[in-house]
Coordinates of C-alpha atoms in Angstrom, one line a residue:
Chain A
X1 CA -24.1 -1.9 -38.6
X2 CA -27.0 -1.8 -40.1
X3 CA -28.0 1.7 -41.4
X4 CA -30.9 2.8 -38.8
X5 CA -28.3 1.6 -36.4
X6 CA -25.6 3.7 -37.8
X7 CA -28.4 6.9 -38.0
X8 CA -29.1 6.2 -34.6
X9 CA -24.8 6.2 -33.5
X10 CA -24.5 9.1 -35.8
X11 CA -27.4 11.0 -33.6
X12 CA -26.3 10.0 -30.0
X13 CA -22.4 10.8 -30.9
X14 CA -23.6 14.4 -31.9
X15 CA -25.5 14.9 -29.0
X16 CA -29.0 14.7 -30.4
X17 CA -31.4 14.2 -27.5
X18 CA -34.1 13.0 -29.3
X19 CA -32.1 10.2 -29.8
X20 CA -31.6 9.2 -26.1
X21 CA -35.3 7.6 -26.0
X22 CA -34.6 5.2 -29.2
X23 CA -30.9 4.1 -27.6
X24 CA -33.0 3.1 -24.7
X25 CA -35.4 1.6 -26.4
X26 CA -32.8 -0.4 -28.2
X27 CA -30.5 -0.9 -25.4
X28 CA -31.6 -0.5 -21.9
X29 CA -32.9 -4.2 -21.2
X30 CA -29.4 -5.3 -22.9
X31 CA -27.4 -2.7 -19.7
X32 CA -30.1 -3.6 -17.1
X33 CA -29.5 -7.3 -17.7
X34 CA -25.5 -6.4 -17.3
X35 CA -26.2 -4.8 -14.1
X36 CA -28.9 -7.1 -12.8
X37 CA -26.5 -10.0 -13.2
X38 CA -23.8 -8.6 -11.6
X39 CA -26.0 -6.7 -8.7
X40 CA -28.8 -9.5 -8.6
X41 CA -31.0 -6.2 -7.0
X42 CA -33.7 -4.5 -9.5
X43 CA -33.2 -1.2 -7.5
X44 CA -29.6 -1.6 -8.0
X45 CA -29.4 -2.7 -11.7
X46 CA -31.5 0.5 -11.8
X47 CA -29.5 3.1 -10.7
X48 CA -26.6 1.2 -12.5
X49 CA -28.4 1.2 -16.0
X50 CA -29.3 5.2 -15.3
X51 CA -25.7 6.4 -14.7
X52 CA -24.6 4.2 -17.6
X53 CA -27.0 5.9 -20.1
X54 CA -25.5 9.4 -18.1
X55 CA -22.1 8.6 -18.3
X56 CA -22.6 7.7 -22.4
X57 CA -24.0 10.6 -22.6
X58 CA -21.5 12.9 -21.4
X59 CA -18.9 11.2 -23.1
X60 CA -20.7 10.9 -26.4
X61 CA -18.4 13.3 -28.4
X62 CA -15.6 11.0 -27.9
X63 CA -17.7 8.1 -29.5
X64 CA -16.9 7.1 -32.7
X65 CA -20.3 6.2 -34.7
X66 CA -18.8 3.8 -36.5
X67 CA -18.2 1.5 -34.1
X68 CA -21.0 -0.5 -32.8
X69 CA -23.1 1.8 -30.0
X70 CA -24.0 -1.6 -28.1
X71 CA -20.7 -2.7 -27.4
X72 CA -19.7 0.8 -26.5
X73 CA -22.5 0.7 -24.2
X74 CA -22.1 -2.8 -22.9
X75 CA -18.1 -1.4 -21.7
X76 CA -19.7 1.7 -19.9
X77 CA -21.9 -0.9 -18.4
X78 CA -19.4 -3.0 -17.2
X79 CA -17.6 -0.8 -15.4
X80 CA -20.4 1.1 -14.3
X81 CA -21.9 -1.8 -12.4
X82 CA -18.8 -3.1 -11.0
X83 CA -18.2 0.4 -9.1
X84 CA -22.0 0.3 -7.9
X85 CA -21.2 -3.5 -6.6
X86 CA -18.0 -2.3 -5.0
X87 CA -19.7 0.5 -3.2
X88 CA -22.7 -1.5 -1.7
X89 CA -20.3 -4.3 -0.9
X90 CA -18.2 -1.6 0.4
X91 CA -21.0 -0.1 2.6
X92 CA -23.6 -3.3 3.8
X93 CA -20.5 -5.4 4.2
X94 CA -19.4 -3.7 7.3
X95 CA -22.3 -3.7 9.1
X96 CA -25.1 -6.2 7.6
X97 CA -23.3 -8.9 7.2
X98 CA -26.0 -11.3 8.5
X99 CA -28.9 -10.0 6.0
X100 CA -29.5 -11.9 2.9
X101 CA -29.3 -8.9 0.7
X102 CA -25.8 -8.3 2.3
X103 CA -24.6 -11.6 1.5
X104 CA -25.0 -11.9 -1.6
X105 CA -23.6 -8.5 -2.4
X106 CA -20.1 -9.6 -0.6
X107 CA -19.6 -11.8 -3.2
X108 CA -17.3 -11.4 -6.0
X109 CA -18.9 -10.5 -9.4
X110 CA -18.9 -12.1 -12.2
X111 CA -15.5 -12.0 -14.3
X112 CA -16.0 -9.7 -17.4
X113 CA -15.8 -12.7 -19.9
X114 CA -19.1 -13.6 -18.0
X115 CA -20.7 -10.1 -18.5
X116 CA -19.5 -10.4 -22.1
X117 CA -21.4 -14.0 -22.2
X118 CA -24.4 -12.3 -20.7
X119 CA -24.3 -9.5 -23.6
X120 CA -24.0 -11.6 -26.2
X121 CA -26.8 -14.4 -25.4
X122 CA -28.7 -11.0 -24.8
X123 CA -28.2 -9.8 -28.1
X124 CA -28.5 -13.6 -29.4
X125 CA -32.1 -14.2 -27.8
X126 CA -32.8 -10.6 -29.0
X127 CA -32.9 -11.8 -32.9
X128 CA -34.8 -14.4 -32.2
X129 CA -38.7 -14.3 -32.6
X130 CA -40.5 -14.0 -29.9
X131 CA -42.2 -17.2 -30.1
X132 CA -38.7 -19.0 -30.4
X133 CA -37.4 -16.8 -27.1
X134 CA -40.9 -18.1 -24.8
X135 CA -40.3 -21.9 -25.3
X136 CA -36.2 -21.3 -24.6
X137 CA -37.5 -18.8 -21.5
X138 CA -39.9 -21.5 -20.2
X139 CA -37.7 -24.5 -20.8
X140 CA -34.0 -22.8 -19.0
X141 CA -35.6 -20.6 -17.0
X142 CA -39.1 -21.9 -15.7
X143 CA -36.9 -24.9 -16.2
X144 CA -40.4 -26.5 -17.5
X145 CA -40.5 -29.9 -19.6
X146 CA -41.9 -30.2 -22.7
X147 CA -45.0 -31.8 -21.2
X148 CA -45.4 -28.5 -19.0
X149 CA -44.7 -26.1 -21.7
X150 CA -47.5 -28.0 -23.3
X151 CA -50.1 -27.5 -20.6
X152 CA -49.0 -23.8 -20.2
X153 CA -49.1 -22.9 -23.7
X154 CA -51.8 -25.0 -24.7
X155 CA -50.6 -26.4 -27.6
X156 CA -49.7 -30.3 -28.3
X157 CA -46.7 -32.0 -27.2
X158 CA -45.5 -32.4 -30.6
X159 CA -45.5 -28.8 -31.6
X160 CA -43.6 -28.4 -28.5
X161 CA -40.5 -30.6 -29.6
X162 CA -41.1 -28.6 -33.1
X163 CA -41.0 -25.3 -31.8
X164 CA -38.4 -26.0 -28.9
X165 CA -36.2 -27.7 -31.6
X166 CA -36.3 -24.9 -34.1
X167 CA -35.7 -21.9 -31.5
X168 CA -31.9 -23.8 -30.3
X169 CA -30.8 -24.6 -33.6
X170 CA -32.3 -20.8 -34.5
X171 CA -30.2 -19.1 -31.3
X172 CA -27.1 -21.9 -31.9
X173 CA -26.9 -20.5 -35.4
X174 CA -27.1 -17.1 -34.4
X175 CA -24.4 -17.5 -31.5
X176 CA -22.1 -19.2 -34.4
X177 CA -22.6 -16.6 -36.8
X178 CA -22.0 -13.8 -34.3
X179 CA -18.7 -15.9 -33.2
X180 CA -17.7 -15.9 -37.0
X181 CA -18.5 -12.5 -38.5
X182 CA -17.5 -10.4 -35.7
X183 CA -14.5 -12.4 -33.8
X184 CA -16.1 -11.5 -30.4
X185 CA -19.6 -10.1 -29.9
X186 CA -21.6 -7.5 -31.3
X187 CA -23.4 -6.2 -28.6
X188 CA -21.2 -6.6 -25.6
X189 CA -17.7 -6.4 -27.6
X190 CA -14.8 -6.0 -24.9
X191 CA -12.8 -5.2 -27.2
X192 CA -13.7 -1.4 -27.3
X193 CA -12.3 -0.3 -23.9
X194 CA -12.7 3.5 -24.4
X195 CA -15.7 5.4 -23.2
Chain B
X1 CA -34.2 -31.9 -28.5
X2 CA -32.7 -34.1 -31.6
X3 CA -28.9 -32.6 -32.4
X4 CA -29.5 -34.9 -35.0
X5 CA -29.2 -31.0 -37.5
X6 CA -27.0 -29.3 -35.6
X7 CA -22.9 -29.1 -36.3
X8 CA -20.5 -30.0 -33.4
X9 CA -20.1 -26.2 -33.2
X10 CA -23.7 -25.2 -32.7
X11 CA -24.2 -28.0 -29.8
X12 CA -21.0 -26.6 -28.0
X13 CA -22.5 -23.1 -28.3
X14 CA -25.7 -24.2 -27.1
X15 CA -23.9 -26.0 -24.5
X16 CA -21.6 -23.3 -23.7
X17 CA -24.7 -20.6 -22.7
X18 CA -26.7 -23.5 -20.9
X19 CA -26.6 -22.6 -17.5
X20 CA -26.1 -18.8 -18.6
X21 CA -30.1 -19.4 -20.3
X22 CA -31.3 -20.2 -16.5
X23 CA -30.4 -17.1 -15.4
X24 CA -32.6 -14.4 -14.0
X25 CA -30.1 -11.6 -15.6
X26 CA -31.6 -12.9 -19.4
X27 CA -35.1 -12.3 -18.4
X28 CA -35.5 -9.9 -15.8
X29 CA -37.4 -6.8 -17.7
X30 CA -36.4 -3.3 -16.3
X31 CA -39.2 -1.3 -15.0
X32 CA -41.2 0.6 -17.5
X33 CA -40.5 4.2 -15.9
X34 CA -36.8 3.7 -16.0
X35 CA -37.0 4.8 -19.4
X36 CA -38.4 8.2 -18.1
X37 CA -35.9 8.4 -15.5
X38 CA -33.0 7.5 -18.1
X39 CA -34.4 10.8 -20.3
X40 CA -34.8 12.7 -17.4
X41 CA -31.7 12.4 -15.8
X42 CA -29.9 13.3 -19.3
X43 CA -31.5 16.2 -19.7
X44 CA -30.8 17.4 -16.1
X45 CA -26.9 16.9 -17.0
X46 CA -27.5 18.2 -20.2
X47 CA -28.8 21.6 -18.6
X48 CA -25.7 21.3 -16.1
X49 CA -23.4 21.3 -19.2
X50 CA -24.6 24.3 -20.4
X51 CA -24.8 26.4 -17.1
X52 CA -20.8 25.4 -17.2
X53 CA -20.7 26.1 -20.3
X54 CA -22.8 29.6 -20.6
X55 CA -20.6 30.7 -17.2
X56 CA -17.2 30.2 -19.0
X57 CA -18.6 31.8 -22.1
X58 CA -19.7 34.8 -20.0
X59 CA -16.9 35.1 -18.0
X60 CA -15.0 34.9 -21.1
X61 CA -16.3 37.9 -22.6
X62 CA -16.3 39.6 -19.4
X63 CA -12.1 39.3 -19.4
X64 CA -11.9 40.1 -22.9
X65 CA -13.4 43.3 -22.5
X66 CA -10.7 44.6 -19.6
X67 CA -8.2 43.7 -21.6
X68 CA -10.2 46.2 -24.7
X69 CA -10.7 48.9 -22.1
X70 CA -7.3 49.2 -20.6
X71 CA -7.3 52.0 -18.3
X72 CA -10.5 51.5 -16.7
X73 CA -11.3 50.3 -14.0
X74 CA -14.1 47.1 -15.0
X75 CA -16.6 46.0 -11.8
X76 CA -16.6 42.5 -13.2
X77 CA -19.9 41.1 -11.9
X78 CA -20.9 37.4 -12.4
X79 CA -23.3 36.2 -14.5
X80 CA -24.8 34.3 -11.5
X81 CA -24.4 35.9 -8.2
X82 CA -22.1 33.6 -5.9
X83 CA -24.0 32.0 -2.7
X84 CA -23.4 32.0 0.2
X85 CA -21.3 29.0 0.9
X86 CA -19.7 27.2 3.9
X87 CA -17.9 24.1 3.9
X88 CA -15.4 21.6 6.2
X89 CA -13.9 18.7 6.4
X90 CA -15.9 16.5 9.0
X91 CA -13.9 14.7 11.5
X92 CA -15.0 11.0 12.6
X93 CA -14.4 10.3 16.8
X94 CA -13.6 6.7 17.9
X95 CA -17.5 5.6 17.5
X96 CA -16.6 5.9 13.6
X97 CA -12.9 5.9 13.1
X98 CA -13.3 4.9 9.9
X99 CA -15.3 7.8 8.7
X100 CA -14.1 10.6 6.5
X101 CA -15.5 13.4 4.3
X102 CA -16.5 16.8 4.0
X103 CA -19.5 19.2 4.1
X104 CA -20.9 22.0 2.4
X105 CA -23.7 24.5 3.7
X106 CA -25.5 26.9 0.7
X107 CA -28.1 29.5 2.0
X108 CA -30.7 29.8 -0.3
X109 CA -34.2 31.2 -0.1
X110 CA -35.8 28.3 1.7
X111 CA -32.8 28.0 4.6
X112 CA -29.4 26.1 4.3
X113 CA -28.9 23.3 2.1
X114 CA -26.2 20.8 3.6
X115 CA -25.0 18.5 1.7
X116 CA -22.5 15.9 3.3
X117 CA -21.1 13.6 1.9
X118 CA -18.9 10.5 4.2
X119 CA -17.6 7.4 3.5
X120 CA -16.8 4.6 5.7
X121 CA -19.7 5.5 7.8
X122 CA -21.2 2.2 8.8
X123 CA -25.1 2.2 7.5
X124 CA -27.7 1.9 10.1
X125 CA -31.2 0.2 9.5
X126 CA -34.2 -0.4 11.1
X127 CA -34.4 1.5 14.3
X128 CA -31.4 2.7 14.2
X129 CA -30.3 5.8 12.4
X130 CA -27.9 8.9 12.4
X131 CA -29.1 12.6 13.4
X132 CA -27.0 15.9 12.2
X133 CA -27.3 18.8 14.5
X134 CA -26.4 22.5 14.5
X135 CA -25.4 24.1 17.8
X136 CA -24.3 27.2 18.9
X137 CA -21.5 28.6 21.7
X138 CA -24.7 29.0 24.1
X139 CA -24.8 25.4 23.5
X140 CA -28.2 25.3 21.7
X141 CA -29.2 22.6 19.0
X142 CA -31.2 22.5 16.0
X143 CA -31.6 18.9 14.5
X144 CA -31.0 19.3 10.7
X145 CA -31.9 15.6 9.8
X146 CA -31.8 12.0 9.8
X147 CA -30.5 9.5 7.5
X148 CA -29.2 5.5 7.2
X149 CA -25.9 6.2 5.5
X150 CA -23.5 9.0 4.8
X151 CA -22.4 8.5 0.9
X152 CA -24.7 11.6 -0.5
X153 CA -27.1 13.2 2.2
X154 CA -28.3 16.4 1.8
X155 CA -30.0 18.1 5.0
X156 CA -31.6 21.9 5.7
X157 CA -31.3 24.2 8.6
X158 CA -33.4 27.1 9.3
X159 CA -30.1 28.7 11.2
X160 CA -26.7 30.2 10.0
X161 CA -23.5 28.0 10.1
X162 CA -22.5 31.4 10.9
X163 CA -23.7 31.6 14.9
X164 CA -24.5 28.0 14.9
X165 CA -21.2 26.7 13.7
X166 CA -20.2 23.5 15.3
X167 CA -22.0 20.7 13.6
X168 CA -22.3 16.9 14.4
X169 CA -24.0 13.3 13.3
X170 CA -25.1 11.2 16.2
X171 CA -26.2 7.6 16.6
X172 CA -30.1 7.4 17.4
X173 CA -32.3 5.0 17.9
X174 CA -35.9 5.1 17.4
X175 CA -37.4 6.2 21.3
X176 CA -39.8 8.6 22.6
X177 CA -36.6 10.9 23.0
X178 CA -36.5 13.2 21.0
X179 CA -32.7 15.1 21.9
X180 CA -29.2 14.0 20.8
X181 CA -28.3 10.7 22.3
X182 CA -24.9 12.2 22.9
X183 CA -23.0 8.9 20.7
X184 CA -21.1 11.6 18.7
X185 CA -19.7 10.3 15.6
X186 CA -18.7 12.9 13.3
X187 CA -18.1 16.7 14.3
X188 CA -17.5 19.8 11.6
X189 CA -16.7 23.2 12.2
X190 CA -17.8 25.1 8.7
X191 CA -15.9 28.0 7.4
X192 CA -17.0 30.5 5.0
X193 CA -15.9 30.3 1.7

């Protein structure tokens, strides 16, 4: 961990809540993706994302600083958001089974080696600069071409291919390293179950 | 984009988290005032932990000093005084047979807090909705609230569970009537505590 990582553990585990603004800060958008991919519902992922910051909290004496505070959170997460899924689905299943919202709440959720996936690309596109993560958001997700990016952006076609190039091999290389040094992930490990 | 640099690995990673890079989960932004509400809600349990713990610690002292003063007779008083409380176990009827759970009725200085809590209770929507009533044995009824679903509700009454003590959710729908609808779903009869 790095050591204003490890400061900030340190502070949480002992209760300090001046801390509980920076572990937000440095964590909530990783939990509210967690719980907005499993929930698909911003209101949901909501709630999910508050009681997973209330449940760390009352169980912070039991955390052990020294083990990354992301993938402790990213397990609270996990389980916090599958028990908000299985109460909705519990509740609109019965009796709004026609509405859209409904429907895509009766659905399974995503396997936890899918949430861990969603943690760790998080974390990836997280070290990445932020011009690298705007031309991988608009090319996957605004699922724009390189012509398109180049209109939106304003910038030739060229630079484009430049910039597009250098932000996969940048995220590819940070995915491989993460893979390497760590065995799992970093910010979503499943391998720390306790919490 | 030219693979050209990239090792085998890298291309199977990239590969790997393709159609994960598509989805809205990556790049969905939380709202900004759920950082407020994260704080806010910590420091409301935080506050809650050390009511419980300030109680114990109280009523810790409060038994150590009978057992000092053996002998003599202690008025042990509580730090906070107890409310009153009622509370029972509701009881769904064949509109809702599904339904279980319990409620809980605390006077305080504004009326009576209920707070119910059901499961199983199908949600309703729209126009439709559940009431929660009061009555008495003169048969008289006090609506105490609406809601869609029964997970967490919490309702007031301006009368005591003690005269008005049989209480029940019915199935409304949104009409210029404004009594019970008589579709009784879920019936309690609170006890004192």
């Amino acid at each position: 961990m790095a050591p204003d990582e490890a400061d900030l553990a340190q502070r949480f585990a002992a209760g300090d809540p001046d801390s509980i603004r920076v572990v937000y800060q440095s964590y909530g958008r990783l939990v509210f993706s967690i719980a907005y991919r499993v929930l698909r519902d911003a209101g949901l992922a909501e709630d999910a994302t508050q009681q997973t910051f209330v449940q760390a909290w009352r169980a912070a004496a039991s955390y052990d600083p020294t083990r990354p505070l992301g993938a402790w959170l990213t397990t609270i997460a996990k389980r916090v958001t599958i028990d908000v899924h299985r109460r909705e689905r519990r509740h609109r299943g019965h009796d709004d089974i026609d509405g859209t919202a409904a429907s895509e709440l009766i659905t399974l959720p995503p396997s936890v080696d899918h949430l861990d996936d969603v943690a760790e690309v998080h974390s990836a596109l997280d070290e990445l600069s932020s011009q690298d993560r705007t031309i991988i958001r608009l090319q996957h997700f605004d699922d724009l071409t390189h012509h398109e990016i180049a209109d939106r952006l304003e910038i030739p076609l060229g630079t484009v291919k430049s910039r597009s190039h250098r932000a996969h091999r940048r995220l590819a290389g940070v995915l491989v390293h993460r893979r390497t040094v760590n065995g799992t992930i970093d910010g979503g490990g499943g391998s720390d179950e306790r919490g | 984009m030219n693979e050209d640099d990239l090792t085998p690995e890298e291309i199977a990673e990239l590969e790997r988290v393709d159609a994960l890079l598509a989805d809205p989960s990556l790049w969905t932004e939380p709202p900004a005032e759920l950082q407020e509400k994260v704080v806010e809600a910590i420091a409301q349990e935080s506050g809650r932990l050390r009511r419980r713990r300030r109680t114990r610690y109280a009523l810790a002292a409060v038994a150590a000093s009978v057992v000092l003063a053996v002998g003599v007779t202690v008025t042990v008083q509580q730090v906070h005084d107890d409310p009153v409380q009622f509370s029972a176990t509701v009881a769904p009827t064949e509109l809702a047979p599904q339904a279980h759970g319990d409620v809980s009725l605390t006077r305080t200085q504004s009326g009576w807090r209920i707070t119910l809590k059901v499961e199983d209770l199908p949600r309703r929507d729209g126009d439709e909705y559940y009431e929660a009533w009061l009555r008495n044995e003169a048969g008289q009824r006090v609506s105490i609230g609406t809601f869609n679903e029964g997970d967490y509700v919490t309702l007031w009454a301006p009368v005591s569970p003690a005269e008005f003590d049989t209480l029940t959710v019915t199935r409304e729908v949104l009409d210029d009537d404004p009594g019970p609808s008589g579709e009784v779903v879920l019936t309690a009869h609170p006890q004192r505590r």
